[in-house]
Short mmCIF file of C-alpha atoms and ligand atoms in Angstrom, two decimals:
data_model
loop_
_atom_site.label_atom_id
_atom_site.label_comp_id
_atom_site.label_asym_id
_atom_site.label_seq_id
_atom_site.Cartn_x
_atom_site.Cartn_y
_atom_site.Cartn_z
CA MET A 1 37.03 286.84 91.11
CA GLU A 2 40.48 288.28 91.80
CA PHE A 3 42.04 290.66 94.31
CA ASP A 4 42.53 294.01 92.67
CA GLN A 5 44.52 295.85 95.29
CA ILE A 6 46.84 295.52 98.28
CA MET A 7 46.28 297.61 101.36
CA VAL A 8 49.46 298.83 103.07
CA ARG A 9 49.55 299.53 106.84
CA TYR A 10 52.38 301.47 108.41
CA GLY A 11 52.09 301.53 112.16
CA GLU A 12 55.36 302.96 113.44
CA MET A 13 55.34 305.83 111.01
CA ALA A 14 52.13 307.15 112.47
CA LEU A 15 54.06 307.88 115.66
CA LYS A 16 56.35 310.30 113.91
CA GLY A 17 54.12 313.37 114.17
CA LYS A 18 55.22 316.13 111.83
CA ASN A 19 57.59 313.83 109.97
CA ARG A 20 54.73 311.69 108.84
CA HIS A 21 54.44 313.38 105.48
CA LYS A 22 58.12 312.80 104.64
CA PHE A 23 57.90 309.19 105.75
CA GLU A 24 54.84 308.52 103.63
CA GLN A 25 56.45 310.09 100.59
CA LYS A 26 59.59 307.96 100.99
CA LEU A 27 57.56 304.82 101.47
CA GLN A 28 55.53 305.59 98.40
CA SER A 29 58.59 306.20 96.24
CA ASN A 30 60.46 303.16 97.61
CA LEU A 31 57.42 301.02 96.83
CA ALA A 32 57.17 302.48 93.36
CA HIS A 33 60.84 301.61 92.69
CA LYS A 34 60.43 298.08 93.97
CA LEU A 35 57.33 297.55 91.85
CA LYS A 36 58.89 298.68 88.58
CA LYS A 37 59.04 295.07 87.45
CA PHE A 38 55.24 295.06 87.58
CA PRO A 39 54.57 297.85 85.09
CA LEU A 40 50.80 297.85 85.52
CA ALA A 41 50.82 298.13 89.32
CA LYS A 42 50.39 301.62 90.77
CA VAL A 43 50.97 302.94 94.26
CA LYS A 44 48.19 305.19 95.44
CA LYS A 45 48.06 307.30 98.57
CA THR A 46 44.91 308.60 100.15
CA ARG A 47 44.78 310.87 103.19
CA ASP A 48 45.33 308.09 105.68
CA ARG A 49 46.33 304.99 103.74
CA MET A 50 48.35 303.54 100.93
CA TYR A 51 47.19 301.05 98.32
CA ILE A 52 48.75 299.16 95.48
CA LEU A 53 46.38 298.99 92.56
CA LEU A 54 47.23 295.71 90.82
CA ASN A 55 45.67 296.41 87.42
CA GLY A 56 46.02 292.75 86.49
CA GLU A 57 49.47 292.00 87.97
CA ASP A 58 49.79 288.78 89.97
CA PRO A 59 48.60 289.57 93.52
CA TYR A 60 50.93 287.07 95.24
CA GLU A 61 54.08 288.14 93.39
CA VAL A 62 53.39 291.78 94.12
CA MET A 63 52.68 290.94 97.76
CA GLN A 64 56.05 289.17 98.11
CA THR A 65 57.86 292.16 96.65
CA CYS A 66 56.06 294.59 98.98
CA GLN A 67 57.09 292.43 101.94
CA GLU A 68 60.72 293.45 101.32
CA VAL A 69 60.03 297.15 101.73
CA PHE A 70 60.89 298.66 105.12
CA GLY A 71 58.33 300.84 106.86
CA ILE A 72 55.37 298.53 106.31
CA GLN A 73 53.79 296.83 109.29
CA SER A 74 51.27 294.63 107.54
CA LEU A 75 49.48 294.19 104.24
CA SER A 76 46.22 292.70 103.07
CA PHE A 77 44.71 291.93 99.74
CA ALA A 78 41.59 293.87 99.03
CA LEU A 79 38.90 293.78 96.46
CA ARG A 80 36.57 296.46 95.40
CA THR A 81 33.00 295.64 94.58
CA GLU A 82 29.69 297.36 94.00
CA GLN A 83 27.19 298.23 96.70
CA ASP A 84 25.30 295.04 96.02
CA GLU A 85 24.54 292.50 98.71
CA GLY A 86 25.16 289.48 96.52
CA LYS A 87 28.51 290.79 95.28
CA ILE A 88 29.63 291.70 98.80
CA ARG A 89 28.85 288.15 99.99
CA GLU A 90 30.84 286.66 97.18
CA ALA A 91 33.77 288.99 97.89
CA ALA A 92 33.77 288.19 101.62
CA LEU A 93 33.85 284.45 100.93
CA PHE A 94 36.65 284.90 98.40
CA ALA A 95 38.67 286.97 100.91
CA PHE A 96 38.15 284.31 103.58
CA HIS A 97 39.57 281.61 101.30
CA ASP A 98 42.86 283.54 101.07
CA ALA A 99 43.56 282.49 104.69
CA LYS A 100 44.06 278.82 103.87
CA GLN A 101 44.67 277.54 107.41
CA ALA A 102 42.00 279.63 109.12
CA SER A 103 39.39 277.77 111.13
CA THR A 104 37.92 280.79 112.92
CA PHE A 105 36.94 284.18 111.56
CA LYS A 106 35.22 287.44 112.28
CA ILE A 107 33.55 289.90 109.95
CA SER A 108 33.98 293.60 110.71
CA ALA A 109 31.65 295.62 108.57
CA LYS A 110 31.88 299.42 108.63
CA ARG A 111 29.19 301.48 106.99
CA THR A 112 30.69 304.86 106.08
CA ASP A 113 27.86 305.45 103.65
CA LYS A 114 24.81 305.62 105.90
CA THR A 115 22.45 305.54 102.94
CA PHE A 116 23.34 301.89 102.37
CA PRO A 117 20.28 300.02 103.69
CA ILE A 118 22.01 297.20 105.63
CA LYS A 119 23.45 298.24 109.00
CA SER A 120 26.93 297.10 110.03
CA GLN A 121 25.80 294.59 112.67
CA GLU A 122 23.28 293.09 110.29
CA MET A 123 25.96 292.90 107.62
CA ASN A 124 28.28 291.02 109.99
CA GLN A 125 25.65 288.39 110.60
CA LEU A 126 24.66 288.10 107.00
CA LEU A 127 28.21 287.66 105.72
CA GLY A 128 29.16 285.38 108.62
CA ALA A 129 26.25 283.10 107.80
CA HIS A 130 27.26 283.07 104.14
CA ILE A 131 30.81 281.96 104.94
CA LEU A 132 29.62 279.29 107.41
CA LYS A 133 27.23 277.92 104.82
CA ASN A 134 29.95 277.61 102.21
CA THR A 135 32.75 276.10 104.29
CA SER A 136 33.22 273.18 106.67
CA ASN A 137 34.94 273.00 110.07
CA VAL A 138 34.93 276.77 110.39
CA THR A 139 33.49 278.82 113.28
CA VAL A 140 33.07 282.45 114.23
CA ASP A 141 35.32 283.86 116.96
CA VAL A 142 34.85 287.55 117.62
CA HIS A 143 37.66 287.76 120.20
CA GLN A 144 40.66 285.98 118.70
CA PRO A 145 39.82 285.02 115.14
CA ASP A 146 42.44 283.47 112.85
CA VAL A 147 41.33 285.96 110.25
CA GLU A 148 39.34 289.16 110.33
CA ILE A 149 37.57 290.14 107.14
CA VAL A 150 37.01 293.89 107.03
CA VAL A 151 34.17 295.11 104.87
CA GLU A 152 34.02 298.84 104.34
CA ILE A 153 30.93 300.24 102.72
CA ARG A 154 31.80 303.58 101.18
CA GLN A 155 29.90 305.81 98.85
CA ASP A 156 31.99 304.99 95.78
CA ALA A 157 32.29 301.24 96.39
CA VAL A 158 32.67 298.47 98.94
CA TYR A 159 36.17 297.33 99.99
CA VAL A 160 36.73 293.84 101.37
CA THR A 161 40.14 293.00 102.85
CA SER A 162 41.68 289.60 103.50
CA LYS A 163 44.00 288.32 106.24
CA LYS A 164 47.04 290.30 107.37
CA TYR A 165 50.40 289.51 105.81
CA PRO A 166 53.42 290.63 107.83
CA GLY A 167 55.44 293.55 106.45
CA ALA A 168 59.21 293.99 106.87
CA GLY A 169 58.72 296.48 109.73
CA GLY A 170 61.22 299.23 110.43
CA LEU A 171 61.22 302.62 108.72
CA PRO A 172 61.36 303.56 105.02
CA VAL A 173 64.96 303.66 103.78
CA GLY A 174 66.08 307.26 103.37
CA THR A 175 64.15 308.76 106.27
CA THR A 176 66.79 308.68 109.01
CA GLY A 177 69.98 309.83 107.33
CA LYS A 178 72.91 308.10 105.71
CA THR A 179 75.74 305.89 106.90
CA LEU A 180 78.98 304.66 105.35
CA LEU A 181 79.11 300.87 105.72
CA LEU A 182 82.52 299.21 105.86
CA LEU A 183 81.69 296.31 103.60
CA SER A 184 84.03 293.31 103.51
CA GLY A 185 83.26 290.09 101.69
CA GLY A 186 82.29 288.37 104.94
CA ILE A 187 78.98 287.33 106.42
CA ASP A 188 78.65 290.08 108.98
CA SER A 189 78.93 293.45 107.31
CA PRO A 190 76.06 292.93 104.81
CA VAL A 191 73.82 291.97 107.73
CA ALA A 192 74.93 295.10 109.60
CA GLY A 193 74.01 297.17 106.53
CA TYR A 194 70.64 295.45 106.28
CA LEU A 195 69.84 296.23 109.92
CA ALA A 196 70.83 299.88 109.44
CA MET A 197 68.52 300.04 106.41
CA LYS A 198 65.74 298.56 108.48
CA ARG A 199 65.95 301.63 110.73
CA GLY A 200 65.45 303.84 107.70
CA VAL A 201 69.13 304.58 107.06
CA GLU A 202 70.41 304.96 103.51
CA VAL A 203 73.62 302.94 103.16
CA GLU A 204 76.66 303.81 101.10
CA ALA A 205 79.47 301.24 101.13
CA ILE A 206 83.26 301.43 101.29
CA HIS A 207 85.51 298.48 100.54
CA PHE A 208 89.28 298.13 100.96
CA HIS A 209 91.06 295.95 98.48
CA SER A 210 94.69 295.11 98.01
CA PRO A 211 95.50 293.92 94.51
CA PRO A 212 97.38 291.79 93.56
CA TYR A 213 97.11 290.14 96.98
CA THR A 214 93.35 290.19 96.63
CA SER A 215 91.85 289.08 93.36
CA GLU A 216 89.24 290.39 90.95
CA ARG A 217 86.96 287.65 92.24
CA ALA A 218 87.16 289.00 95.78
CA ARG A 219 86.19 292.42 94.53
CA GLN A 220 83.34 291.00 92.43
CA LYS A 221 82.05 289.23 95.51
CA VAL A 222 81.74 292.55 97.32
CA MET A 223 79.95 294.08 94.34
CA ASP A 224 77.57 291.13 94.28
CA LEU A 225 76.85 291.61 97.97
CA ALA A 226 76.17 295.31 97.45
CA GLN A 227 73.92 294.48 94.49
CA GLU A 228 71.97 292.01 96.61
CA MET A 229 71.50 294.68 99.28
CA THR A 230 69.79 296.99 96.79
CA ARG A 231 66.80 294.68 97.19
CA PHE A 232 66.20 296.56 100.43
CA GLY A 233 68.02 299.85 99.83
CA ILE A 234 66.97 300.42 96.16
CA LYS A 235 70.38 301.92 95.32
CA MET A 236 73.89 301.82 96.73
CA LYS A 237 77.13 303.65 96.03
CA VAL A 238 80.28 301.62 96.57
CA HIS A 239 83.67 303.28 97.14
CA ILE A 240 86.56 300.94 96.37
CA ILE A 241 89.75 301.98 98.14
CA PRO A 242 93.18 300.90 96.89
CA PHE A 243 94.74 299.68 100.14
CA THR A 244 97.83 297.75 99.01
CA LYS A 245 100.40 300.46 99.66
CA ILE A 246 99.21 301.19 103.19
CA GLN A 247 99.06 297.52 104.05
CA GLN A 248 102.56 296.91 102.80
CA LYS A 249 103.81 299.85 104.80
CA ILE A 250 102.11 298.58 107.94
CA HIS A 251 103.50 295.12 107.30
CA GLN A 252 107.04 296.44 106.91
CA GLU A 253 107.17 299.17 109.49
CA MET A 254 104.76 298.41 112.32
CA PRO A 255 105.26 295.77 115.03
CA GLU A 256 103.52 292.60 113.94
CA GLY A 257 101.31 292.33 117.02
CA TYR A 258 99.82 295.74 116.25
CA SER A 259 99.46 295.48 112.49
CA MET A 260 95.82 294.39 112.70
CA THR A 261 94.90 297.24 115.04
CA ILE A 262 96.75 299.81 112.95
CA MET A 263 95.25 298.51 109.72
CA ARG A 264 91.76 298.96 111.19
CA ARG A 265 92.66 302.44 112.37
CA MET A 266 93.69 303.31 108.82
CA MET A 267 90.42 301.95 107.50
CA LEU A 268 88.47 304.14 109.87
CA ARG A 269 90.52 307.23 109.03
CA ILE A 270 89.98 306.72 105.32
CA SER A 271 86.30 305.96 105.84
CA GLU A 272 85.85 309.11 107.88
CA ALA A 273 87.47 311.21 105.15
CA VAL A 274 85.16 309.70 102.52
CA ALA A 275 82.11 310.10 104.78
CA LYS A 276 82.96 313.78 105.33
CA GLU A 277 83.25 314.35 101.62
CA GLN A 278 79.87 312.74 101.03
CA ASP A 279 78.12 314.55 103.91
CA ILE A 280 77.56 311.28 105.73
CA LEU A 281 77.34 311.54 109.50
CA SER A 282 78.20 308.02 110.69
CA MET A 283 80.02 304.80 109.88
CA THR A 284 78.72 301.25 110.30
CA THR A 285 80.69 298.02 110.72
CA GLY A 286 79.87 294.34 111.10
CA GLU A 287 81.84 294.00 114.31
CA SER A 288 80.43 291.73 116.98
CA LEU A 289 81.93 291.39 120.44
CA GLY A 290 84.24 288.47 121.01
CA GLN A 291 84.10 286.92 117.54
CA VAL A 292 87.76 287.28 116.63
CA ALA A 293 90.93 288.82 118.04
CA SER A 294 90.17 292.24 116.59
CA GLN A 295 86.79 292.34 118.25
CA THR A 296 87.55 292.53 121.94
CA MET A 297 86.49 295.56 123.97
CA GLU A 298 90.14 296.71 124.15
CA SER A 299 90.51 296.32 120.42
CA MET A 300 87.36 298.29 119.62
CA SER A 301 88.53 301.04 121.91
CA ALA A 302 91.99 301.19 120.30
CA ILE A 303 90.49 301.23 116.79
CA ASN A 304 87.75 303.74 117.57
CA ASP A 305 90.41 306.09 118.98
CA VAL A 306 91.05 307.65 115.55
CA THR A 307 87.59 309.09 114.96
CA ASN A 308 84.93 311.21 116.60
CA TYR A 309 82.35 309.89 114.18
CA PRO A 310 79.64 307.66 115.59
CA VAL A 311 80.51 304.08 114.63
CA ILE A 312 77.31 302.04 114.49
CA ARG A 313 77.72 298.34 115.19
CA PRO A 314 74.31 296.75 114.74
CA LEU A 315 75.67 293.24 115.42
CA VAL A 316 77.66 294.05 118.52
CA ALA A 317 75.66 291.84 120.86
CA MET A 318 74.39 289.25 118.42
CA ASP A 319 75.30 285.57 118.26
CA LYS A 320 76.95 284.31 115.09
CA LEU A 321 74.11 281.84 114.44
CA ASP A 322 71.54 284.63 114.52
CA ILE A 323 73.67 286.71 112.15
CA ILE A 324 73.94 283.74 109.78
CA SER A 325 70.22 283.19 109.84
CA ILE A 326 69.56 286.82 108.85
CA SER A 327 72.15 286.60 106.06
CA GLN A 328 70.36 283.51 104.73
CA LYS A 329 67.03 285.26 104.87
CA ILE A 330 68.25 288.33 102.98
CA GLY A 331 70.13 286.37 100.31
CA THR A 332 73.69 287.45 101.12
CA TYR A 333 74.87 284.24 102.80
CA ASP A 334 75.56 282.23 99.64
CA ILE A 335 77.66 285.08 98.27
CA SER A 336 79.50 285.63 101.55
CA ILE A 337 80.63 282.01 101.83
CA ARG A 338 82.29 281.96 98.41
CA PRO A 339 85.97 281.34 99.05
CA TYR A 340 88.08 284.44 98.68
CA GLU A 341 91.09 286.29 100.04
CA ASP A 342 90.32 289.29 102.16
CA CYS A 343 92.83 292.12 102.46
CA CYS A 344 92.85 291.42 106.19
CA THR A 345 93.46 287.70 105.92
CA VAL A 346 96.35 288.17 103.50
CA PHE A 347 98.34 290.31 105.88
CA VAL A 348 96.97 288.91 109.09
CA PRO A 349 99.67 288.46 111.74
CA LYS A 350 100.16 285.07 113.31
CA ALA A 351 99.48 286.44 116.77
CA PRO A 352 97.51 289.68 116.77
CA LYS A 353 97.26 291.41 120.15
CA THR A 354 93.86 290.72 121.61
CA ARG A 355 94.25 293.55 124.14
CA PRO A 356 95.91 296.34 122.20
CA LYS A 357 96.42 299.73 123.86
CA LYS A 358 95.53 302.88 121.97
CA GLU A 359 98.55 304.69 123.47
CA LYS A 360 100.86 302.10 121.94
CA ALA A 361 99.13 302.27 118.59
CA ARG A 362 99.50 306.06 118.60
CA GLU A 363 103.16 305.75 119.51
CA TYR A 364 103.98 303.28 116.73
CA GLU A 365 102.09 305.30 114.14
CA SER A 366 103.82 308.54 115.12
CA ALA A 367 107.15 307.12 113.92
CA VAL A 368 105.94 306.85 110.32
CA ASP A 369 104.04 309.39 108.22
CA PHE A 370 100.86 307.87 106.79
CA SER A 371 99.03 311.10 106.02
CA GLU A 372 100.00 311.25 102.34
CA ASP A 373 99.09 307.59 101.84
CA ILE A 374 95.69 308.17 103.38
CA LYS A 375 95.08 311.20 101.16
CA GLU A 376 96.15 309.25 98.11
CA ALA A 377 93.90 306.28 98.94
CA VAL A 378 90.92 308.61 99.32
CA GLU A 379 91.68 310.41 96.07
CA GLN A 380 92.33 307.29 94.03
CA ARG A 381 89.17 305.51 95.06
CA GLU A 382 86.79 304.19 92.50
CA LEU A 383 83.09 304.90 92.76
CA ILE A 384 80.47 302.50 91.49
CA GLU A 385 76.76 303.20 91.66
CA LEU A 386 74.42 300.24 91.86
CA LYS A 387 70.68 300.19 91.41
CA LEU A 388 67.98 297.67 92.15
CA GLN A 389 67.67 295.49 89.08
CA THR A 390 64.21 295.11 87.73
CA GLU A 391 63.90 292.41 85.16
CA LEU A 392 60.50 292.86 83.66
CA LYS A 393 58.33 289.90 84.32
CA SER A 394 56.86 290.14 80.86
CA GLU A 395 60.01 288.49 79.47
CA ASN A 396 58.94 285.23 81.10
CA GLU A 397 55.41 285.63 79.93
CA PHE A 398 56.75 286.09 76.46
CA GLU A 399 58.48 282.72 76.65
CA ASP A 400 55.21 281.11 77.63
CA LEU A 401 53.66 282.26 74.40
CA PHE A 402 55.87 280.03 72.30
P1 LIG I 501 82.74 290.38 108.16
O1 LIG I 501 82.02 289.07 108.23
O2 LIG I 501 81.85 291.55 107.93
O3 LIG I 501 83.93 290.34 107.24
P2 LIG I 501 84.36 289.66 110.35
O4 LIG I 501 83.63 288.89 111.37
O5 LIG I 501 85.20 288.96 109.36
O6 LIG I 501 83.31 290.60 109.62
P3 LIG I 501 86.58 291.43 110.81
O7 LIG I 501 87.34 290.81 109.73
O8 LIG I 501 87.21 291.67 112.13
O9 LIG I 501 85.23 290.70 111.16
O10 LIG I 501 86.02 292.82 110.30
C1 LIG I 501 85.25 293.64 111.14
C2 LIG I 501 84.57 294.67 110.30
O11 LIG I 501 85.53 295.51 109.66
C3 LIG I 501 83.77 294.08 109.16
O12 LIG I 501 82.49 293.67 109.57
C4 LIG I 501 83.70 295.25 108.21
O13 LIG I 501 82.71 296.18 108.62
C5 LIG I 501 85.07 295.87 108.37
N1 LIG I 501 86.00 295.35 107.34
C6 LIG I 501 86.87 294.34 107.42
N2 LIG I 501 87.55 294.16 106.28
C7 LIG I 501 87.10 295.09 105.42
C8 LIG I 501 87.39 295.45 104.04
N3 LIG I 501 88.29 294.79 103.33
N4 LIG I 501 86.71 296.49 103.50
C9 LIG I 501 85.77 297.16 104.22
N5 LIG I 501 85.47 296.88 105.49
C10 LIG I 501 86.11 295.87 106.09
MG1 LIG I 502 85.82 289.54 107.50
#
């Protein structure tokens, strides 16, 4: 016996009223993209549910992949069997064994097909007795069971579902608009992008690099981070901005204490111009209050001064340790800690102002014309489009044959 499908539950989406259709469609297509590496698996939508038909793919590998897709609240394995008492018993026992640690259970039979001769309550007792007979140290608990086995008797077949596996939560990526993520090579900005994706936002990235002060390796690191993030976002465009000229100009012509603030203001101006061009309505950064000199309240205010765009800061109130633990969970941490030179660290002043004033920043900037440099940086950007990589599993299976 083997599970032949996975049942997908999407709680929060049900709250979205008229949008529900759009949300379901996005979830279905995101799932289909993620499951490309399992060519036999198919996503199927019925009026009120979604299923993955496994068609022989490994249930546990497919389950793990589905658990990375936003918009899913929980999942269960399911198996389809005939309307035959003996087969239903066998299926219920098999489904119970999926919950390895369970010591209490409950059977919830639902008889949609009223022509089936065994009533739901009778079915509960019958299947409960079968499981008790075939296990040890297990009891029934109808109030707070470790696992609930749902048995649905329909006209076409009987569906038996196993324990609930947690989904990634959130909303399907692509249902709540787009943001432009300022992606550095650090730990924070990939986590900020991940959290935006979790709320259904499609993320496009922008990175500032300053060759030859920053190396090819530093740039590759950012591309690797973006690639890793496609695990959740399916695809990601990355805009690489040549930033050397502007940084040199800041370094030479702006007071040292303000160079950090002014550099960030330039980044936001350029990002806004790119966002406008791409019809993106917000920007996202990995800033977190109080982490470094550039992340004081005064500093954020002085930097934010250059744009009317909403700047989303998902990490603003988070502790560094919590940010690190998310980055480990999503696979970006090991890339982020590779040693590298950041465009900011290369030109970083010895003593950046921790309480910069926006009036001062405006005054310093007004003495030098940056507008052409900003235009040039936007125009000379490089655009790279990344997609979720799907190595077909069959390659491994092929190896096993020899
Ligand atoms: P991170 O870990 O994301 O690098 P950080 O703690 O190092 O963040 P800062 O260096 O102050 O903080 O950067 C704050 C934010 O500014 C970053 O999270 C990122 O969104 C943006 N940023 C910094 N440097 C760059 C860059 N070279 N390209 C794009 N965005 C950048
Ligand atoms: Mg950084």
